[in-house]
PDB file of C-alpha atoms in Angstrom:
ATOM      1  CA  UNK O 233      -0.219   0.005   0.249  1.00 68.00           C
ATOM      2  CA  UNK O 234       1.012   3.852  -0.591  1.00 76.00           C
ATOM      3  CA  UNK O 235       2.871   5.170   2.303  1.00 89.00           C
ATOM      4  CA  UNK O 236       1.608   8.727   3.255  1.00 93.00           C
ATOM      5  CA  UNK O 237       3.626  10.881   5.950  1.00 94.00           C
ATOM      6  CA  UNK O 238       2.168  13.634   8.253  1.00 96.00           C
ATOM      7  CA  UNK O 239       4.026  16.690  10.320  1.00 96.00           C
ATOM      8  CA  UNK O 240       4.274  17.266  13.367  1.00 97.00           C
ATOM      9  CA  UNK O 241       3.142  13.912  14.879  1.00 96.00           C
ATOM     10  CA  UNK O 242       1.825  15.905  17.814  1.00 97.00           C
ATOM     11  CA  UNK O 243       2.023  19.851  18.448  1.00 97.00           C
ATOM     12  CA  UNK O 244       1.103  21.843  21.539  1.00 97.00           C
ATOM     13  CA  UNK O 245       0.508  25.450  21.204  1.00 96.00           C
ATOM     14  CA  UNK O 246      -1.081  28.600  22.962  1.00 96.00           C
ATOM     15  CA  UNK O 247      -4.749  29.698  22.226  1.00 97.00           C
ATOM     16  CA  UNK O 248      -4.648  32.412  19.210  1.00 97.00           C
ATOM     17  CA  UNK O 249      -1.734  31.111  17.136  1.00 97.00           C
ATOM     18  CA  UNK O 250      -1.753  29.050  13.860  1.00 97.00           C
ATOM     19  CA  UNK O 251      -0.765  26.035  13.449  1.00 97.00           C
ATOM     20  CA  UNK O 252      -0.119  23.566  10.172  1.00 97.00           C
ATOM     21  CA  UNK O 253       0.541  20.627   9.269  1.00 97.00           C
ATOM     22  CA  UNK O 254       1.765  18.349   6.005  1.00 96.00           C
ATOM     23  CA  UNK O 255       0.631  15.576   4.307  1.00 95.00           C
ATOM     24  CA  UNK O 256       2.662  14.096   1.864  1.00 93.00           C
ATOM     25  CA  UNK O 257       2.495  11.210  -0.275  1.00 91.00           C
ATOM     26  CA  UNK O 258       5.384   8.870  -0.608  1.00 89.00           C
ATOM     27  CA  UNK O 259       5.435   6.827  -3.098  1.00 87.00           C
ATOM     28  CA  UNK O 260       2.329   7.783  -5.680  1.00 82.00           C
ATOM     29  CA  UNK O 261       0.877  10.886  -6.860  1.00 86.00           C
ATOM     30  CA  UNK O 262      -3.048  11.415  -6.190  1.00 83.00           C
ATOM     31  CA  UNK O 263      -5.796  14.583  -7.365  1.00 86.00           C
ATOM     32  CA  UNK O 264      -7.849  13.601  -4.249  1.00 87.00           C
ATOM     33  CA  UNK O 265      -6.859  13.831  -0.640  1.00 90.00           C
ATOM     34  CA  UNK O 266      -8.721  14.278   2.531  1.00 94.00           C
ATOM     35  CA  UNK O 267      -8.625  15.445   5.776  1.00 96.00           C
ATOM     36  CA  UNK O 268     -10.190  14.047   8.764  1.00 96.00           C
ATOM     37  CA  UNK O 269     -10.509  14.991  12.426  1.00 96.00           C
ATOM     38  CA  UNK O 270     -11.333  11.957  15.081  1.00 95.00           C
ATOM     39  CA  UNK O 271     -12.314  12.609  18.859  1.00 91.00           C
ATOM     40  CA  UNK O 272     -11.576  10.479  21.319  1.00 88.00           C
ATOM     41  CA  UNK O 273     -13.020   6.976  20.960  1.00 84.00           C
ATOM     42  CA  UNK O 274     -14.972   7.749  18.239  1.00 88.00           C
ATOM     43  CA  UNK O 275     -14.673   7.140  14.141  1.00 88.00           C
ATOM     44  CA  UNK O 276     -13.614   9.635  11.959  1.00 92.00           C
ATOM     45  CA  UNK O 277     -14.651  12.815  10.807  1.00 92.00           C
ATOM     46  CA  UNK O 278     -14.404  14.298   7.367  1.00 93.00           C
ATOM     47  CA  UNK O 279     -13.472  17.939   7.485  1.00 96.00           C
ATOM     48  CA  UNK O 280     -13.024  18.410   3.435  1.00 95.00           C
ATOM     49  CA  UNK O 281     -11.640  17.028   0.491  1.00 92.00           C
ATOM     50  CA  UNK O 282      -9.531  18.618  -2.114  1.00 87.00           C
ATOM     51  CA  UNK O 283      -8.387  18.725  -5.638  1.00 84.00           C
ATOM     52  CA  UNK O 284      -4.747  19.278  -6.728  1.00 83.00           C
ATOM     53  CA  UNK O 285      -5.198  22.394  -7.991  1.00 81.00           C
ATOM     54  CA  UNK O 286      -8.448  23.436  -6.874  1.00 84.00           C
ATOM     55  CA  UNK O 287     -10.667  24.927  -3.798  1.00 88.00           C
ATOM     56  CA  UNK O 288     -10.786  22.250  -1.261  1.00 91.00           C
ATOM     57  CA  UNK O 289     -14.304  21.117  -0.583  1.00 93.00           C
ATOM     58  CA  UNK O 290     -15.728  21.729   3.021  1.00 95.00           C
ATOM     59  CA  UNK O 291     -17.989  19.501   5.190  1.00 94.00           C
ATOM     60  CA  UNK O 292     -20.843  21.053   6.469  1.00 93.00           C
ATOM     61  CA  UNK O 293     -20.012  22.689   9.798  1.00 93.00           C
ATOM     62  CA  UNK O 294     -16.330  23.388   8.826  1.00 95.00           C
ATOM     63  CA  UNK O 295     -15.306  26.456   8.610  1.00 94.00           C
ATOM     64  CA  UNK O 296     -13.599  27.094   5.962  1.00 93.00           C
ATOM     65  CA  UNK O 297     -11.548  30.252   7.031  1.00 94.00           C
ATOM     66  CA  UNK O 298     -10.298  28.331  10.040  1.00 96.00           C
ATOM     67  CA  UNK O 299      -8.836  25.302   8.434  1.00 96.00           C
ATOM     68  CA  UNK O 300      -7.505  26.258   5.707  1.00 95.00           C
ATOM     69  CA  UNK O 301      -6.129  23.318   2.865  1.00 94.00           C
ATOM     70  CA  UNK O 302      -3.674  23.914   0.733  1.00 90.00           C
ATOM     71  CA  UNK O 303      -3.161  21.158  -2.193  1.00 88.00           C
ATOM     72  CA  UNK O 304      -0.045  22.090  -3.150  1.00 82.00           C
ATOM     73  CA  UNK O 305       1.279  19.493  -5.501  1.00 88.00           C
ATOM     74  CA  UNK O 306       0.048  15.584  -5.810  1.00 88.00           C
ATOM     75  CA  UNK O 307       1.944  14.545  -3.395  1.00 90.00           C
ATOM     76  CA  UNK O 308       1.727  17.197  -0.864  1.00 92.00           C
ATOM     77  CA  UNK O 309      -1.365  18.750   1.062  1.00 92.00           C
ATOM     78  CA  UNK O 310      -1.708  21.172   4.273  1.00 94.00           C
ATOM     79  CA  UNK O 311      -4.010  21.740   6.755  1.00 96.00           C
ATOM     80  CA  UNK O 312      -3.683  25.316   8.669  1.00 97.00           C
ATOM     81  CA  UNK O 313      -5.605  25.792  11.941  1.00 97.00           C
ATOM     82  CA  UNK O 314      -5.637  29.425  12.262  1.00 97.00           C
ATOM     83  CA  UNK O 315      -6.180  31.237  15.459  1.00 96.00           C
ATOM     84  CA  UNK O 316      -6.500  27.896  17.436  1.00 96.00           C
ATOM     85  CA  UNK O 317      -8.759  27.107  20.800  1.00 96.00           C
ATOM     86  CA  UNK O 318      -8.582  24.600  23.052  1.00 96.00           C
ATOM     87  CA  UNK O 319     -12.040  23.274  21.673  1.00 95.00           C
ATOM     88  CA  UNK O 320      -9.597  22.557  18.085  1.00 96.00           C
ATOM     89  CA  UNK O 321      -7.842  20.259  19.972  1.00 96.00           C
ATOM     90  CA  UNK O 322      -8.021  16.660  18.200  1.00 96.00           C
ATOM     91  CA  UNK O 323      -6.654  14.071  16.162  1.00 97.00           C
ATOM     92  CA  UNK O 324      -5.677  15.105  12.702  1.00 98.00           C
ATOM     93  CA  UNK O 325      -5.756  12.662  10.098  1.00 97.00           C
ATOM     94  CA  UNK O 326      -4.794  12.790   6.306  1.00 96.00           C
ATOM     95  CA  UNK O 327      -5.132  10.541   3.484  1.00 94.00           C
ATOM     96  CA  UNK O 328      -4.706  10.327  -0.008  1.00 91.00           C
ATOM     97  CA  UNK O 329      -7.409   8.125  -2.449  1.00 88.00           C
ATOM     98  CA  UNK O 330      -5.838   6.110  -5.058  1.00 86.00           C
ATOM     99  CA  UNK O 331      -8.638   7.181  -7.369  1.00 79.00           C
ATOM    100  CA  UNK O 332      -8.145   3.904  -9.818  1.00 83.00           C
ATOM    101  CA  UNK O 333      -9.066   1.374  -6.714  1.00 85.00           C
ATOM    102  CA  UNK O 334     -11.124   3.954  -4.606  1.00 86.00           C
ATOM    103  CA  UNK O 335      -8.829   3.501  -1.854  1.00 89.00           C
ATOM    104  CA  UNK O 336      -7.729   5.614   1.160  1.00 91.00           C
ATOM    105  CA  UNK O 337      -4.166   5.656   2.565  1.00 93.00           C
ATOM    106  CA  UNK O 338      -3.654   7.229   5.620  1.00 95.00           C
ATOM    107  CA  UNK O 339      -1.174   9.475   7.761  1.00 96.00           C
ATOM    108  CA  UNK O 340      -0.353   8.583  11.233  1.00 96.00           C
ATOM    109  CA  UNK O 341      -2.078  11.361  12.310  1.00 97.00           C
ATOM    110  CA  UNK O 342      -1.615  14.993  14.204  1.00 97.00           C
ATOM    111  CA  UNK O 343      -1.868  15.080  17.709  1.00 97.00           C
ATOM    112  CA  UNK O 344      -2.821  19.111  18.334  1.00 97.00           C
ATOM    113  CA  UNK O 345      -3.140  19.961  21.596  1.00 97.00           C
ATOM    114  CA  UNK O 346      -4.397  23.885  22.233  1.00 97.00           C
ATOM    115  CA  UNK O 347      -3.527  25.243  25.469  1.00 96.00           C
TER     116      UNK O 347
ATOM    117  CA  UNK F 345     -22.025  12.746   7.763  1.00 50.00           C
ATOM    118  CA  UNK F 346     -23.283   9.486   7.094  1.00 60.00           C
ATOM    119  CA  UNK F 347     -22.197   5.985   9.023  1.00 67.00           C
ATOM    120  CA  UNK F 348     -21.929   2.275   8.750  1.00 87.00           C
ATOM    121  CA  UNK F 349     -23.495   0.071  11.169  1.00 92.00           C
ATOM    122  CA  UNK F 350     -20.729  -1.779  12.677  1.00 95.00           C
ATOM    123  CA  UNK F 351     -20.739  -4.386  14.989  1.00 97.00           C
ATOM    124  CA  UNK F 352     -20.409  -5.120  18.222  1.00 97.00           C
ATOM    125  CA  UNK F 353     -19.304  -1.841  19.261  1.00 95.00           C
ATOM    126  CA  UNK F 354     -16.025  -3.813  21.708  1.00 96.00           C
ATOM    127  CA  UNK F 355     -15.291  -7.415  22.039  1.00 96.00           C
ATOM    128  CA  UNK F 356     -13.252  -8.979  24.658  1.00 96.00           C
ATOM    129  CA  UNK F 357     -11.118 -12.502  23.548  1.00 95.00           C
ATOM    130  CA  UNK F 358      -8.513 -14.736  25.294  1.00 97.00           C
ATOM    131  CA  UNK F 359      -5.738 -15.492  22.583  1.00 97.00           C
ATOM    132  CA  UNK F 360      -5.713 -18.057  20.075  1.00 97.00           C
ATOM    133  CA  UNK F 361      -9.771 -17.454  19.433  1.00 97.00           C
ATOM    134  CA  UNK F 362     -11.465 -16.434  16.728  1.00 97.00           C
ATOM    135  CA  UNK F 363     -13.082 -12.717  15.573  1.00 96.00           C
ATOM    136  CA  UNK F 364     -15.718 -11.829  13.313  1.00 97.00           C
ATOM    137  CA  UNK F 365     -16.779  -8.489  12.714  1.00 97.00           C
ATOM    138  CA  UNK F 366     -19.356  -7.075  10.037  1.00 97.00           C
ATOM    139  CA  UNK F 367     -20.733  -3.784   8.766  1.00 97.00           C
ATOM    140  CA  UNK F 368     -23.807  -3.196   7.302  1.00 96.00           C
ATOM    141  CA  UNK F 369     -25.186  -0.622   4.823  1.00 94.00           C
ATOM    142  CA  UNK F 370     -28.923   0.568   3.764  1.00 91.00           C
ATOM    143  CA  UNK F 371     -27.235   1.825   0.769  1.00 91.00           C
ATOM    144  CA  UNK F 372     -24.517  -0.027  -1.749  1.00 93.00           C
ATOM    145  CA  UNK F 373     -21.175   0.302  -2.447  1.00 94.00           C
ATOM    146  CA  UNK F 374     -18.593  -0.913  -5.196  1.00 94.00           C
ATOM    147  CA  UNK F 375     -14.853  -1.329  -2.850  1.00 95.00           C
ATOM    148  CA  UNK F 376     -15.245  -2.394   0.992  1.00 96.00           C
ATOM    149  CA  UNK F 377     -11.834  -1.435   2.712  1.00 96.00           C
ATOM    150  CA  UNK F 378     -11.039  -3.047   6.371  1.00 98.00           C
ATOM    151  CA  UNK F 379      -8.670  -0.644   8.409  1.00 97.00           C
ATOM    152  CA  UNK F 380      -6.977  -1.077  11.627  1.00 97.00           C
ATOM    153  CA  UNK F 381      -5.944   1.872  14.041  1.00 97.00           C
ATOM    154  CA  UNK F 382      -3.593   1.557  16.837  1.00 95.00           C
ATOM    155  CA  UNK F 383      -3.501   4.188  19.499  1.00 91.00           C
ATOM    156  CA  UNK F 384      -2.142   7.600  18.958  1.00 92.00           C
ATOM    157  CA  UNK F 385      -1.736   6.365  15.096  1.00 94.00           C
ATOM    158  CA  UNK F 386      -3.839   6.754  11.800  1.00 95.00           C
ATOM    159  CA  UNK F 387      -5.744   3.724  10.144  1.00 96.00           C
ATOM    160  CA  UNK F 388      -3.365   0.978   8.070  1.00 96.00           C
ATOM    161  CA  UNK F 389      -5.069  -0.818   5.234  1.00 96.00           C
ATOM    162  CA  UNK F 390      -5.942  -4.218   5.751  1.00 97.00           C
ATOM    163  CA  UNK F 391      -7.623  -5.737   3.605  1.00 97.00           C
ATOM    164  CA  UNK F 392      -9.932  -4.488   0.438  1.00 96.00           C
ATOM    165  CA  UNK F 393     -12.434  -4.999  -1.714  1.00 96.00           C
ATOM    166  CA  UNK F 394     -13.359  -4.526  -5.256  1.00 95.00           C
ATOM    167  CA  UNK F 395     -16.320  -7.188  -6.089  1.00 95.00           C
ATOM    168  CA  UNK F 396     -19.477  -8.948  -4.729  1.00 96.00           C
ATOM    169  CA  UNK F 397     -18.804 -12.003  -3.296  1.00 96.00           C
ATOM    170  CA  UNK F 398     -15.317 -11.541  -3.369  1.00 96.00           C
ATOM    171  CA  UNK F 399     -13.676 -13.504   0.061  1.00 97.00           C
ATOM    172  CA  UNK F 400      -9.917 -12.106   0.704  1.00 97.00           C
ATOM    173  CA  UNK F 401      -7.214 -13.079   2.734  1.00 97.00           C
ATOM    174  CA  UNK F 402      -4.463 -11.144   4.510  1.00 95.00           C
ATOM    175  CA  UNK F 403      -2.520 -13.840   6.505  1.00 97.00           C
ATOM    176  CA  UNK F 404      -4.538 -14.431   9.144  1.00 97.00           C
ATOM    177  CA  UNK F 405      -7.632 -12.034   8.538  1.00 98.00           C
ATOM    178  CA  UNK F 406     -10.069 -13.087   5.844  1.00 98.00           C
ATOM    179  CA  UNK F 407     -12.585 -10.841   4.606  1.00 98.00           C
ATOM    180  CA  UNK F 408     -15.862 -11.072   2.463  1.00 98.00           C
ATOM    181  CA  UNK F 409     -17.521  -8.677   0.512  1.00 97.00           C
ATOM    182  CA  UNK F 410     -21.680  -9.593   0.907  1.00 96.00           C
ATOM    183  CA  UNK F 411     -23.802 -10.647  -2.588  1.00 96.00           C
ATOM    184  CA  UNK F 412     -25.492  -7.603  -1.940  1.00 94.00           C
ATOM    185  CA  UNK F 413     -22.681  -4.857  -1.597  1.00 94.00           C
ATOM    186  CA  UNK F 414     -24.465  -3.866   1.679  1.00 95.00           C
ATOM    187  CA  UNK F 415     -22.402  -5.597   3.911  1.00 96.00           C
ATOM    188  CA  UNK F 416     -19.011  -7.043   4.254  1.00 98.00           C
ATOM    189  CA  UNK F 417     -17.091  -9.261   7.220  1.00 98.00           C
ATOM    190  CA  UNK F 418     -13.830  -9.589   8.270  1.00 98.00           C
ATOM    191  CA  UNK F 419     -12.387 -12.433  10.552  1.00 98.00           C
ATOM    192  CA  UNK F 420      -9.243 -12.993  12.042  1.00 98.00           C
ATOM    193  CA  UNK F 421      -8.363 -16.297  13.329  1.00 97.00           C
ATOM    194  CA  UNK F 422      -6.127 -17.458  16.141  1.00 97.00           C
ATOM    195  CA  UNK F 423      -5.658 -13.835  17.596  1.00 97.00           C
ATOM    196  CA  UNK F 424      -2.477 -12.054  19.547  1.00 97.00           C
ATOM    197  CA  UNK F 425      -2.011  -9.684  21.635  1.00 95.00           C
ATOM    198  CA  UNK F 426      -1.189  -7.541  18.788  1.00 96.00           C
ATOM    199  CA  UNK F 427      -4.417  -7.834  17.430  1.00 97.00           C
ATOM    200  CA  UNK F 428      -5.746  -5.206  20.073  1.00 97.00           C
ATOM    201  CA  UNK F 429      -7.288  -1.618  18.210  1.00 96.00           C
ATOM    202  CA  UNK F 430      -9.829  -0.582  16.894  1.00 96.00           C
ATOM    203  CA  UNK F 431     -10.892  -1.711  13.764  1.00 97.00           C
ATOM    204  CA  UNK F 432     -13.321   0.133  10.781  1.00 96.00           C
ATOM    205  CA  UNK F 433     -15.026  -1.228   7.914  1.00 96.00           C
ATOM    206  CA  UNK F 434     -15.200   1.547   5.286  1.00 95.00           C
ATOM    207  CA  UNK F 435     -17.629   1.599   2.073  1.00 94.00           C
ATOM    208  CA  UNK F 436     -17.181   3.650  -0.869  1.00 93.00           C
ATOM    209  CA  UNK F 437     -20.197   3.941  -3.466  1.00 91.00           C
ATOM    210  CA  UNK F 438     -17.560   4.646  -6.556  1.00 86.00           C
ATOM    211  CA  UNK F 439     -17.110   7.684  -8.676  1.00 81.00           C
ATOM    212  CA  UNK F 440     -16.976  11.029  -7.482  1.00 79.00           C
ATOM    213  CA  UNK F 441     -18.807  10.085  -4.565  1.00 83.00           C
ATOM    214  CA  UNK F 442     -17.191   9.669  -0.908  1.00 86.00           C
ATOM    215  CA  UNK F 443     -16.204   6.787   1.492  1.00 90.00           C
ATOM    216  CA  UNK F 444     -18.318   6.233   4.557  1.00 91.00           C
ATOM    217  CA  UNK F 445     -16.442   4.722   7.738  1.00 92.00           C
ATOM    218  CA  UNK F 446     -18.152   2.155   9.965  1.00 93.00           C
ATOM    219  CA  UNK F 447     -18.119   3.364  13.734  1.00 91.00           C
ATOM    220  CA  UNK F 448     -15.337   0.632  14.636  1.00 94.00           C
ATOM    221  CA  UNK F 449     -14.946  -2.355  16.520  1.00 96.00           C
ATOM    222  CA  UNK F 450     -12.566  -2.168  19.803  1.00 96.00           C
ATOM    223  CA  UNK F 451     -10.924  -5.438  20.172  1.00 97.00           C
ATOM    224  CA  UNK F 452      -9.040  -6.582  23.234  1.00 97.00           C
ATOM    225  CA  UNK F 453      -6.889  -9.868  23.262  1.00 96.00           C
ATOM    226  CA  UNK F 454      -6.507 -11.298  26.946  1.00 93.00           C
ATOM    227  CA  UNK F 455      -3.093 -13.270  27.157  1.00 90.00           C
TER     228      UNK F 455
END
């Protein structure tokens, strides 16, 4: 399966600051990738879908101005949490989709803690 | 968003026992995927199923794509302690539609 990396693996920041999370596909290119959020003991919640070269599509209830997504290339996407607040503390996971098989390959996740 | 019905929600089993979990949906899927998630990690793909009726194995894991395309099951044979984790199913309708994830099955293995 595909290898996806995420950086950083965990980050602690002060309330009001912005945090950028990088997601890279190491061994294949994908035009479509996804950002998820996961709360403890819950399943994955899709935040947004991004296609390389176009604007991301956000799920209902996800603020696009707060969670900025840049799908810079076929192997790199970034999620920036702007003006972070304690309620933004969560586990953020990206995935790339192999469109030939509709199979998603996930990154290892980023644990964000906002103080 | 929409979620698949996955059962059981959690299970405790003795090491060496076989395990079975399943997912059901009200809508049909073209692809069924099974993932395992360890604490603090992202989900890792275990098995991908692309055809109704397909039965696929990966070591001690076996998964089947239901003939109605609305369900799938995952079996783990002769469980070991490292099987502990949360298992998620996922269904993809195909095309430009989005994948839907199950609610997860938390597996705990008693040595």
